[in-house]
């Protein structure tokens, strides 16, 4: 069960020092690597990564034994004057997921990052930024007050932005600058909210604040500002203008980190804010709005993903859709008295975040291998790639299967939990969206696999060497995501029933067939590129029947694309940010 | 009207101007300056909050001052990073714009 978060805890617990170490060791690594310079950077990184991995493992093992969260008071000052670090079940899950992803990416990056003539310092920068991102993420997961979270969030952005432009091309520099400026707008709104909360309640400590906060104008305005600021950093639709160019332009290892982990940082702060600081303030309408944005993100992201020409852009748009999926848990977590309950819905959301982190990182790594092998990543040019790069395609397939929610993946367990809560609370419309999300995910996975597995007329030549450690790292990460449903979650998250019992039932088959069949239909209807079956004579009848539907869906797709290009203009995106802040404020005011 | 009210109104004005600049100005450099204005407004608000004395019995609450100092450092680093990126972008592309129109791939020697 979740440890109770409302008890004022003002003592350092016995193993609390682990939390300090989980932040201090990566930061020490950054400084050390910076001082020692280019020659030693790998040695430093490969010393620090196992140490932090051990610290995180120790934290995860110690937490179930201690009653309640692990706490460390910095300098033994108690809040509100001091700063506390706390790790509860949510922190443990995210700490572990981050550690696994970063370890796999670092194995991948050893093979991938070699100093080139164009950018001799790119590997050096990559390793330093990797450690910096790890330190910042750990701070977000264990930070106990809203200002620490702000600083950690900024550190995360400052480490993530240079990762986007590692190769120094003008397009990626522009993407990085857009990302930085929009993220800064978001974080200033968050800081403004924090100032208002401090002014009213005299503390920013999460536990203290949750006991003091009430439904007053100051707290509602602060909640609206902080939420919309964090949404901008998470790139929830319609605030996603920076995400696709930034995530698709970065080198594969950097994309895996950005897409898998960095967006989860601000998502985690939203979870902390709504579930722990002000669970009683939001009310029905605001949570419905949040999930409606999520649903819109699923439709927009998936339709756009199916229309992309390049594999990396497809994966970037699929991240957009998956971010939307994470926000479906908010209305489901609301109980009858309008209070956000840290129950099964929250567990489902967190599980989805963890499984998306692993699966999406694996997908980007597989795409990186394919790009390195072929010299391009055009989806229509992937024919025959499964023969020359079988491990990369396998890793992509396993990650995709895990992501679409096939047993026993983490996504499947998350979907089960959310669907169950949706039935219990009678919110059937979110159950529909949850199923549709799985089908859309299947659509773009099927699309890529159909092209990759199709036979090619001419032999495929590799321009780069296929690297086995690179592919194996991606494959292991994808398998992690696929097996997440089998992990015993009870000590960390309230997962009520034993999910492994129904592993080989008729339900499993249905859960596999529904998304795959729906996905095939959607992929044929929405993808504008000639699909591999179009030329075969046997399918002529089917294609003739489907043709009018296909024309309608393609028109819908191009409409979505045009709408998206309007939303991705800077003024439109920043005005929708302000409008969202106003809407959240108004809805919360009505609710209280 | 007391001093804190005046400062509070100034903070609100700075935040408003900064937001306006950040949204409407197309040039990245002006956006960065507008972000700094916006940030100053927020820091001023923190100052007002400290002056009002949220902690009991103190004439002036020290915690917001510590927060402002940290915030200033963060905003400074953000500005430095943004300027560095902007300079790199100008060097690489020959122009500095955020519009998503396709850019020239190779640097134009006559551009700078």
XYZ file of C-alpha atoms in Angstrom:
704
model
C 0.000 0.000 0.000
C 1.003 3.608 -0.351
C 2.541 4.985 2.795
C 0.350 7.663 4.334
C 1.667 10.982 3.093
C -0.280 13.258 5.411
C 1.573 12.446 8.629
C 4.002 15.269 9.427
C 7.320 13.451 9.417
C 10.064 15.503 10.927
C 12.784 12.957 11.628
C 15.408 11.449 9.393
C 14.756 7.717 8.968
C 17.585 5.242 9.348
C 18.377 4.759 5.670
C 17.498 8.309 4.625
C 21.093 9.035 3.625
C 20.490 6.887 0.521
C 18.321 9.685 -0.869
C 21.146 12.209 -0.546
C 23.546 9.785 -2.201
C 21.176 9.191 -5.110
C 21.424 12.910 -5.880
C 24.990 13.649 -4.812
C 26.761 10.790 -6.620
C 25.575 11.639 -10.174
C 26.288 15.327 -9.558
C 29.764 14.441 -8.275
C 30.220 12.418 -11.448
C 29.314 15.439 -13.559
C 31.865 17.620 -11.788
C 34.565 14.954 -11.851
C 34.092 14.243 -15.557
C 34.151 17.963 -16.282
C 37.405 18.464 -14.390
C 39.170 15.344 -15.697
C 38.198 16.086 -19.267
C 37.614 14.186 -22.449
C 39.955 11.243 -21.916
C 38.475 10.066 -18.629
C 34.805 10.779 -19.207
C 33.827 7.180 -20.016
C 35.728 5.817 -17.065
C 33.965 8.271 -14.751
C 30.560 7.503 -16.265
C 31.061 3.753 -15.988
C 32.192 4.086 -12.381
C 29.296 6.322 -11.393
C 26.503 4.423 -13.176
C 26.925 1.118 -11.239
C 27.260 3.035 -7.954
C 24.018 4.943 -8.492
C 22.368 1.729 -9.682
C 23.357 0.104 -6.368
C 22.074 3.106 -4.390
C 18.724 2.991 -6.178
C 18.492 -0.776 -5.668
C 19.207 -0.318 -1.959
C 16.526 2.387 -1.716
C 13.973 0.162 -3.409
C 14.844 -2.784 -1.141
C 14.874 -0.765 2.088
C 11.606 1.082 1.468
C 9.176 -1.845 2.090
C 10.897 -2.582 5.421
C 10.505 0.951 6.762
C 7.059 2.029 7.862
C 6.122 4.990 5.710
C 8.422 6.921 3.398
C 12.180 7.273 3.759
C 12.949 10.783 4.966
C 16.150 12.799 5.140
C 16.218 16.290 6.640
C 19.075 18.271 5.139
C 21.248 19.682 7.942
C 18.676 18.302 10.438
C 16.551 21.422 9.927
C 12.877 20.556 10.099
C 10.434 22.015 7.563
C 9.184 24.730 7.054
C 12.665 26.232 7.548
C 14.605 23.199 6.347
C 14.334 21.057 3.267
C 13.270 17.429 3.436
C 13.896 14.617 0.963
C 11.254 11.892 0.941
C 10.945 8.641 -0.976
C 7.628 6.815 -1.058
C 6.364 4.034 -3.318
C 5.891 6.373 -6.266
C 9.470 7.630 -5.966
C 10.778 4.079 -5.753
C 9.013 2.993 -8.952
C 10.280 5.984 -10.919
C 13.807 5.778 -9.442
C 14.026 2.149 -10.502
C 12.626 2.750 -13.994
C 15.075 5.633 -14.515
C 18.030 3.548 -13.346
C 17.134 0.701 -15.716
C 16.662 2.995 -18.721
C 19.852 4.969 -18.095
C 21.925 1.799 -17.697
C 20.595 0.345 -20.951
C 21.088 3.631 -22.810
C 24.663 3.890 -21.569
C 25.431 0.404 -22.927
C 23.854 1.439 -26.217
C 25.770 4.716 -26.300
C 29.195 3.098 -25.875
C 28.728 1.504 -29.256
C 26.955 4.497 -30.750
C 28.977 7.518 -29.690
C 32.338 7.766 -31.282
C 34.109 11.089 -31.677
C 33.554 12.335 -35.219
C 35.378 15.009 -37.105
C 32.280 17.213 -37.251
C 31.526 17.238 -33.529
C 34.557 15.991 -31.591
C 33.073 16.982 -28.240
C 29.669 15.328 -28.674
C 30.537 12.094 -26.757
C 32.086 14.104 -23.910
C 28.978 16.275 -23.643
C 26.693 13.253 -23.877
C 28.158 11.419 -20.886
C 28.168 14.540 -18.706
C 24.601 15.395 -19.652
C 23.487 11.800 -19.052
C 24.752 11.938 -15.468
C 23.263 15.427 -15.000
C 19.863 14.204 -16.165
C 20.043 11.278 -13.783
C 20.872 13.562 -10.843
C 18.069 15.963 -11.735
C 15.505 13.171 -12.151
C 16.445 11.586 -8.821
C 16.033 14.995 -7.181
C 12.562 15.299 -8.702
C 11.583 11.846 -7.460
C 12.744 12.389 -3.869
C 12.374 16.190 -3.515
C 10.104 17.036 -0.602
C 9.201 20.653 -1.274
C 7.930 22.544 -4.277
C 10.962 24.826 -4.616
C 13.426 21.921 -4.658
C 11.245 20.427 -7.358
C 11.455 23.709 -9.314
C 15.250 23.741 -9.182
C 15.419 20.070 -10.133
C 13.033 20.656 -13.019
C 15.231 23.476 -14.319
C 18.361 21.350 -13.984
C 16.575 18.654 -15.961
C 15.704 21.128 -18.730
C 19.220 22.565 -18.840
C 20.657 19.072 -19.220
C 18.039 17.975 -21.759
C 18.261 20.976 -24.099
C 21.929 20.472 -25.103
C 21.188 16.765 -25.686
C 18.798 17.831 -28.449
C 21.483 19.737 -30.331
C 24.462 17.432 -29.769
C 25.214 17.169 -33.474
C 25.165 20.964 -33.955
C 23.017 21.011 -37.110
C 20.942 24.188 -37.579
C 17.602 22.309 -37.388
C 18.474 20.707 -34.078
C 19.832 23.978 -32.665
C 16.545 25.610 -33.571
C 14.593 22.743 -32.001
C 16.682 23.075 -28.846
C 16.091 26.826 -28.632
C 12.333 26.394 -29.101
C 12.322 23.695 -26.450
C 14.292 25.848 -24.004
C 12.172 28.982 -24.448
C 8.857 27.154 -24.162
C 10.094 25.191 -21.148
C 11.199 28.449 -19.517
C 7.722 29.916 -20.013
C 6.300 26.841 -18.309
C 8.705 26.915 -15.392
C 8.173 30.634 -14.752
C 4.441 29.965 -14.425
C 5.263 27.168 -11.984
C 7.485 29.498 -9.953
C 4.753 32.143 -9.924
C 2.367 29.568 -8.479
C 4.956 28.607 -5.867
C 5.347 32.284 -4.861
C 1.583 32.594 -4.384
C 1.436 29.426 -2.289
C 4.337 30.563 -0.102
C 2.738 33.969 0.357
C -0.508 32.429 1.549
C 0.671 29.428 3.583
C 4.264 30.240 4.580
C 5.694 26.899 3.457
C 6.427 24.952 0.299
C 6.980 21.619 2.024
C 4.633 19.072 0.444
C 3.470 17.433 3.678
C 3.006 20.696 5.590
C 1.327 22.382 2.639
C -1.151 19.549 2.164
C -2.324 19.964 5.768
C -2.612 23.760 5.515
C -4.047 24.261 2.057
C -7.682 25.207 1.526
C -9.927 26.194 -1.351
C -9.005 29.883 -1.481
C -8.465 32.102 -4.521
C -4.687 32.187 -3.947
C -4.327 28.423 -3.876
C -6.630 27.938 -6.874
C -4.710 30.467 -8.993
C -1.447 28.871 -7.906
C -2.720 25.394 -8.767
C -3.885 26.536 -12.206
C -0.572 28.290 -12.983
C 1.599 25.431 -11.759
C -0.436 22.802 -13.575
C -0.405 24.558 -16.920
C 3.292 25.385 -16.584
C 4.083 21.737 -15.937
C 1.848 20.650 -18.811
C 3.950 22.838 -21.126
C 7.067 20.999 -19.949
C 5.378 17.622 -20.313
C 4.229 18.563 -23.865
C 0.624 17.529 -23.364
C -1.536 18.463 -26.365
C -1.925 21.389 -27.349
C 1.404 22.465 -25.797
C 3.547 20.065 -27.804
C 5.158 22.429 -30.343
C 8.676 21.677 -29.159
C 8.507 17.921 -28.759
C 8.549 16.287 -32.234
C 11.484 18.248 -33.721
C 13.476 18.003 -30.489
C 12.963 14.282 -29.942
C 13.304 13.270 -33.579
C 16.399 15.382 -34.312
C 18.560 14.240 -31.403
C 20.972 11.287 -31.673
C 19.260 7.971 -30.893
C 20.661 7.553 -27.382
C 19.674 11.129 -26.507
C 16.178 10.654 -27.969
C 15.718 7.565 -25.825
C 16.525 9.593 -22.699
C 14.437 12.620 -23.742
C 11.372 10.636 -24.740
C 11.561 7.929 -22.127
C 12.590 9.887 -19.057
C 12.709 13.676 -19.341
C 8.987 14.223 -19.980
C 8.252 11.941 -17.002
C 10.001 14.414 -14.690
C 7.393 17.144 -15.039
C 4.630 14.520 -15.192
C 5.798 13.246 -11.812
C 5.610 16.750 -10.319
C 2.029 17.059 -11.598
C 1.238 13.793 -9.831
C 2.851 15.045 -6.595
C 1.019 18.357 -6.851
C -2.430 16.943 -7.474
C -2.360 13.740 -5.452
C -0.359 14.902 -2.451
C -0.384 18.694 -2.137
C -3.967 19.485 -3.095
C -5.979 16.305 -3.625
C -9.221 17.950 -2.548
C -9.082 21.093 -4.700
C -9.502 19.919 -8.251
C -12.989 18.570 -8.558
C -14.755 16.753 -11.345
C -14.572 19.318 -14.160
C -10.820 20.030 -13.984
C -9.889 16.342 -14.005
C -12.224 15.750 -16.949
C -10.526 18.616 -18.822
C -7.091 17.152 -18.119
C -8.115 13.724 -19.392
C -9.885 15.290 -22.400
C -6.569 16.923 -23.343
C -5.027 13.491 -22.949
C -7.627 11.950 -25.258
C -7.043 14.696 -27.837
C -3.302 14.028 -27.554
C -3.910 10.323 -28.280
C -5.919 11.079 -31.435
C -3.613 13.853 -32.695
C -0.364 12.101 -31.843
C -1.424 8.767 -33.319
C -2.921 10.170 -36.536
C 0.184 12.311 -37.080
C 2.476 9.387 -36.263
C 0.796 7.329 -38.987
C 1.399 10.115 -41.494
C 5.134 10.500 -40.874
C 7.667 9.579 -43.492
C 10.552 8.983 -41.094
C 10.705 6.363 -38.370
C 12.148 8.675 -35.701
C 9.418 11.267 -36.270
C 6.823 8.502 -36.045
C 8.198 7.484 -32.656
C 8.314 11.130 -31.519
C 4.635 11.627 -32.394
C 3.797 8.361 -30.690
C 5.386 9.808 -27.536
C 2.904 12.670 -27.871
C 0.047 10.147 -27.866
C 1.488 8.177 -24.964
C 1.832 11.335 -22.861
C -1.894 11.826 -23.380
C -2.474 8.272 -22.164
C -0.760 9.122 -18.857
C -3.326 11.821 -18.073
C -6.349 9.499 -18.342
C -5.839 8.405 -14.745
C -6.843 11.746 -13.205
C -10.673 11.560 -13.516
C -10.546 7.869 -12.634
C -8.742 8.586 -9.374
C -11.455 10.985 -8.207
C -13.650 9.504 -5.494
C -17.274 10.367 -4.740
C -16.425 13.342 -2.511
C -14.244 14.994 -5.161
C -10.971 13.883 -3.565
C -8.084 12.487 -5.611
C -7.426 9.059 -4.152
C -3.962 7.486 -4.282
C -5.435 4.163 -5.297
C -5.530 1.832 -8.255
C -5.905 4.587 -10.845
C -2.703 6.257 -9.649
C -0.965 2.877 -9.658
C -2.132 2.356 -13.242
C -0.857 5.778 -14.313
C 2.554 5.269 -12.716
C 2.865 1.783 -14.205
C 2.031 3.214 -17.605
C 4.739 5.857 -17.116
C 7.315 3.215 -16.165
C 6.438 0.889 -19.033
C 6.385 3.757 -21.526
C 9.819 4.875 -20.294
C 11.343 1.459 -20.959
C 9.480 0.660 -24.175
C 9.926 4.061 -25.798
C 13.639 4.178 -24.993
C 13.989 0.725 -26.557
C 12.079 1.876 -29.649
C 14.333 4.897 -30.158
C 17.417 2.737 -29.684
C 16.156 0.211 -32.249
C 15.387 3.052 -34.641
C 18.895 4.390 -34.043
C 20.393 1.009 -34.974
C 18.283 0.874 -38.122
C 19.345 4.408 -39.049
C 22.996 3.589 -38.443
C 22.667 0.453 -40.562
C 20.739 1.835 -43.506
C 21.845 5.462 -43.463
C 18.202 6.584 -43.564
C 15.003 5.830 -41.659
C 12.278 6.333 -44.269
C 9.476 3.947 -43.336
C 8.707 3.038 -46.950
C 12.400 2.266 -47.477
C 12.518 -0.292 -44.678
C 11.638 -3.290 -46.878
C 13.916 -6.214 -46.217
C 15.530 -4.664 -43.163
C 14.368 -7.553 -40.963
C 16.725 -9.832 -42.881
C 19.858 -7.716 -42.387
C 19.130 -6.236 -38.944
C 16.989 -8.930 -37.277
C 17.844 -7.950 -33.688
C 16.972 -4.272 -34.173
C 13.617 -5.116 -35.734
C 12.969 -7.679 -32.990
C 13.688 -5.070 -30.306
C 11.336 -2.625 -31.995
C 8.635 -5.299 -32.265
C 8.923 -6.374 -28.628
C 8.830 -2.759 -27.445
C 5.798 -2.081 -29.628
C 3.983 -5.177 -28.360
C 4.716 -4.134 -24.783
C 3.468 -0.632 -25.454
C 0.163 -1.667 -27.006
C -0.790 -3.524 -23.820
C -0.356 -7.238 -24.487
C -0.056 -9.540 -21.456
C 2.110 -9.555 -19.377
C 3.471 -6.081 -20.143
C 3.331 -3.193 -17.694
C 1.080 -1.308 -20.091
C -1.390 -4.197 -20.023
C -1.481 -4.260 -16.222
C -1.908 -0.472 -16.187
C -4.738 -0.707 -18.696
C -6.456 -3.433 -16.639
C -6.254 -1.296 -13.503
C -7.578 1.819 -15.250
C -10.365 -0.081 -17.033
C -11.423 -1.642 -13.746
C -11.630 1.759 -12.039
C -13.461 3.200 -15.048
C -16.107 0.464 -14.704
C -16.349 0.972 -10.951
C -16.818 4.720 -11.199
C -19.125 4.472 -14.203
C -16.938 6.635 -16.461
C -17.347 4.399 -19.525
C -16.109 7.099 -21.921
C -12.571 6.855 -20.543
C -12.733 3.069 -20.973
C -13.431 3.705 -24.666
C -10.473 6.088 -24.880
C -8.219 3.567 -23.114
C -9.093 0.840 -25.616
C -8.765 3.246 -28.540
C -5.318 4.271 -27.270
C -4.194 0.634 -27.415
C -5.568 0.264 -30.953
C -3.845 3.443 -32.156
C -0.560 2.266 -30.636
C -0.941 -1.038 -32.430
C -1.612 0.827 -35.681
C 1.772 2.508 -35.905
C 3.663 -0.511 -34.605
C 1.961 -2.693 -37.222
C 2.680 -0.125 -39.922
C 6.410 -0.101 -39.212
C 6.620 -3.872 -38.835
C 4.682 -4.459 -42.064
C 7.267 -2.423 -43.952
C 10.241 -3.899 -42.103
C 9.115 -7.501 -42.586
C 8.095 -7.110 -46.230
C 10.505 -8.738 -48.642
C 12.582 -6.483 -50.826
C 13.205 -6.908 -54.575
C 16.771 -5.728 -54.363
C 19.256 -6.709 -51.709
C 19.597 -4.310 -48.785
C 23.110 -3.043 -48.240
C 24.313 -1.827 -44.888
C 26.419 1.301 -44.806
C 27.389 0.930 -41.167
C 28.332 -2.154 -39.146
C 25.529 -3.859 -37.209
C 26.505 -3.651 -33.564
C 25.382 -6.529 -31.379
C 25.732 -4.851 -27.920
C 23.652 -1.933 -29.189
C 20.801 -4.196 -30.283
C 20.992 -6.370 -27.190
C 20.685 -3.298 -24.930
C 17.552 -2.259 -26.804
C 16.150 -5.784 -26.707
C 16.725 -6.171 -22.952
C 14.998 -2.862 -22.287
C 12.040 -3.903 -24.471
C 11.817 -7.226 -22.620
C 11.850 -5.318 -19.306
C 8.804 -3.416 -20.466
C 7.127 -6.618 -21.635
C 7.684 -8.335 -18.280
C 6.818 -5.392 -16.012
C 3.388 -6.888 -15.350
C 4.994 -9.816 -13.527
C 6.881 -7.663 -11.009
C 5.414 -7.734 -7.480
C 4.213 -4.146 -7.133
C 2.392 -4.427 -3.772
C 5.105 -2.859 -1.587
C 5.202 0.264 -3.760
C 1.886 0.704 -5.544
C -1.621 -0.374 -4.611
C -2.028 -3.099 -7.222
C -4.852 -5.153 -5.765
C -5.072 -8.477 -7.558
C -2.651 -11.049 -8.843
C -2.407 -10.280 -12.522
C -0.342 -13.334 -13.416
C -3.233 -15.721 -12.799
C -4.996 -14.761 -16.019
C -1.904 -14.974 -18.202
C -3.082 -17.793 -20.477
C -6.842 -17.379 -20.655
C -9.203 -16.510 -23.488
C -9.034 -12.904 -22.236
C -5.358 -12.751 -23.186
C -6.115 -13.742 -26.745
C -8.874 -11.150 -26.982
C -6.572 -8.497 -25.542
C -4.019 -9.356 -28.204
C -6.411 -9.578 -31.137
C -8.488 -6.463 -30.494
C -5.624 -3.943 -30.731
C -3.812 -5.806 -33.508
C -6.845 -6.148 -35.799
C -8.019 -2.620 -35.039
C -4.467 -1.421 -35.575
C -4.183 -3.088 -38.984
C -7.395 -1.421 -40.147
C -6.299 1.976 -38.817
C -2.841 1.634 -40.339
C -4.298 0.867 -43.769
C -6.852 3.669 -43.492
C -4.702 6.454 -42.095
C -1.242 5.952 -43.524
C -0.851 7.911 -46.762
C 2.053 5.736 -47.974
C 1.462 2.735 -50.249
C 1.192 -0.261 -47.935
C 3.063 -3.473 -48.695
C -0.118 -5.381 -49.600
C -1.476 -2.822 -52.048
C 0.249 -4.343 -55.056
C -0.687 -7.971 -54.489
C -3.572 -9.278 -56.580
C -5.210 -11.265 -53.796
C -5.998 -8.114 -51.850
C -7.488 -6.205 -54.762
C -11.084 -6.785 -53.581
C -10.288 -5.735 -50.056
C -8.492 -2.593 -51.200
C -11.426 -1.698 -53.490
C -13.868 -2.035 -50.595
C -11.627 -0.014 -48.311
C -10.865 2.693 -50.840
C -13.704 5.161 -50.081
C -13.101 4.803 -46.333
C -9.414 5.330 -46.916
C -10.066 8.528 -48.840
C -12.227 9.905 -46.001
C -9.666 8.984 -43.352
C -6.843 10.505 -45.350
C -8.828 13.731 -45.633
C -9.310 13.612 -41.856
C -5.600 12.986 -41.456
C -4.595 15.969 -43.541
C -7.092 18.088 -41.592
C -5.410 16.994 -38.353
C -2.035 17.797 -39.885
C -3.165 21.288 -40.836
C -4.639 21.872 -37.370
C -1.401 20.677 -35.850
C 0.709 23.080 -37.889
C -1.458 25.950 -36.622
C -1.111 24.761 -33.017
C 2.641 24.432 -33.399
C 3.076 28.128 -34.159
C 4.593 29.886 -31.172
C 1.792 32.440 -30.487
C -0.951 29.805 -30.767
C 0.843 27.463 -28.377
C 1.635 30.113 -25.777
C -1.866 31.560 -25.905
C -3.336 28.092 -25.441
C -1.048 27.753 -22.427
C -2.584 30.882 -20.878
C -6.102 29.801 -21.867
C -5.535 26.453 -20.187
C -4.387 28.215 -17.015
C -7.577 30.326 -17.069
C -9.758 27.274 -17.741
C -8.242 25.267 -14.913
C -8.660 28.200 -12.533
C -12.276 28.745 -13.551
C -13.191 25.058 -13.349
C -11.651 24.684 -9.907
C -13.413 27.840 -8.722
C -16.743 26.442 -9.893
C -16.050 23.111 -8.208
C -15.340 24.509 -4.752
C -1.749 52.479 -0.654
C 1.069 50.777 1.248
C 4.519 50.010 -0.083
C 3.913 46.316 -0.462
C 0.805 46.954 -2.572
C 2.804 49.184 -4.926
C 5.495 46.525 -5.251
C 2.846 43.863 -5.791
C 1.280 45.894 -8.602
C 4.727 46.458 -10.139
C 5.343 42.711 -10.009
C 2.029 42.087 -11.760
C 2.883 44.678 -14.426
C 6.326 43.132 -15.043
C 4.806 39.665 -15.339
C 2.183 40.958 -17.772
C 4.720 42.790 -19.943
C 7.032 39.801 -19.943
C 4.255 37.437 -20.974
C 3.183 39.802 -23.748
C 6.728 40.047 -25.067
C 7.343 36.331 -24.847
C 4.200 35.556 -26.825
C 4.224 38.259 -29.486
C 7.896 38.939 -30.293
C 9.145 36.717 -33.085
C 12.875 37.289 -32.457
C 14.473 34.822 -30.040
C 16.685 37.469 -28.405
C 13.646 39.575 -27.510
C 11.935 36.468 -26.193
C 14.914 35.870 -23.903
C 14.763 39.450 -22.637
C 11.010 39.145 -22.129
C 11.604 35.955 -20.141
C 13.984 37.890 -17.892
C 11.374 40.596 -17.362
C 8.803 37.943 -16.508
C 11.256 36.356 -14.093
C 11.960 39.705 -12.424
C 8.240 40.137 -11.849
C 8.069 36.778 -10.098
C 11.125 37.579 -7.953
C 9.574 40.914 -6.993
C 6.456 39.012 -5.948
C 8.625 36.780 -3.751
C 10.083 39.949 -2.212
C 6.604 41.282 -1.471
C 5.684 37.934 0.063
C 8.753 38.113 2.322
C 7.968 41.694 3.331
C 4.466 40.751 4.389
C 6.135 38.386 6.828
C 4.589 34.992 6.407
C 6.587 33.687 9.375
C 5.115 34.805 12.678
C 6.836 37.532 14.686
C 9.485 38.396 12.123
C 9.660 41.795 10.512
C 10.863 40.208 7.339
C 10.673 36.565 6.310
C 14.149 35.357 5.234
C 13.023 32.254 3.333
C 11.676 34.069 0.243
C 14.991 35.918 -0.046
C 16.828 32.613 -0.197
C 14.346 31.432 -2.802
C 14.833 34.613 -4.865
C 18.626 34.217 -4.837
C 18.283 30.647 -6.068
C 15.729 31.728 -8.634
C 18.015 34.483 -9.926
C 20.840 31.983 -10.366
C 18.518 29.640 -12.251
C 17.230 32.444 -14.493
C 20.805 33.581 -15.142
C 21.890 30.096 -16.199
C 18.795 29.784 -18.382
C 19.638 33.076 -20.094
C 23.258 32.052 -20.597
C 22.229 28.730 -22.132
C 19.650 30.391 -24.381
C 22.156 33.007 -25.600
C 24.776 30.338 -26.256
C 22.279 28.332 -28.297
C 21.212 31.451 -30.156
C 24.819 32.289 -31.080
C 25.452 28.726 -32.257
C 22.258 28.829 -34.300
C 23.244 32.149 -35.880
C 26.692 30.806 -36.732
C 25.337 27.575 -38.190
C 22.330 28.895 -40.075
C 23.247 32.504 -40.818
C 20.014 33.706 -39.274
C 18.297 33.252 -35.945
C 14.609 32.518 -36.211
C 12.223 30.166 -34.480
C 9.759 29.833 -37.338
C 9.358 26.317 -38.613
C 9.945 27.332 -42.236
C 12.712 25.256 -43.847
C 16.102 26.762 -43.221
C 19.209 26.878 -45.343
C 21.303 23.851 -44.506
C 24.725 25.357 -45.145
C 26.003 28.530 -43.540
C 25.890 31.639 -45.655
C 29.282 33.398 -45.526
C 27.741 36.763 -46.349
C 25.213 36.438 -43.510
C 27.585 37.413 -40.711
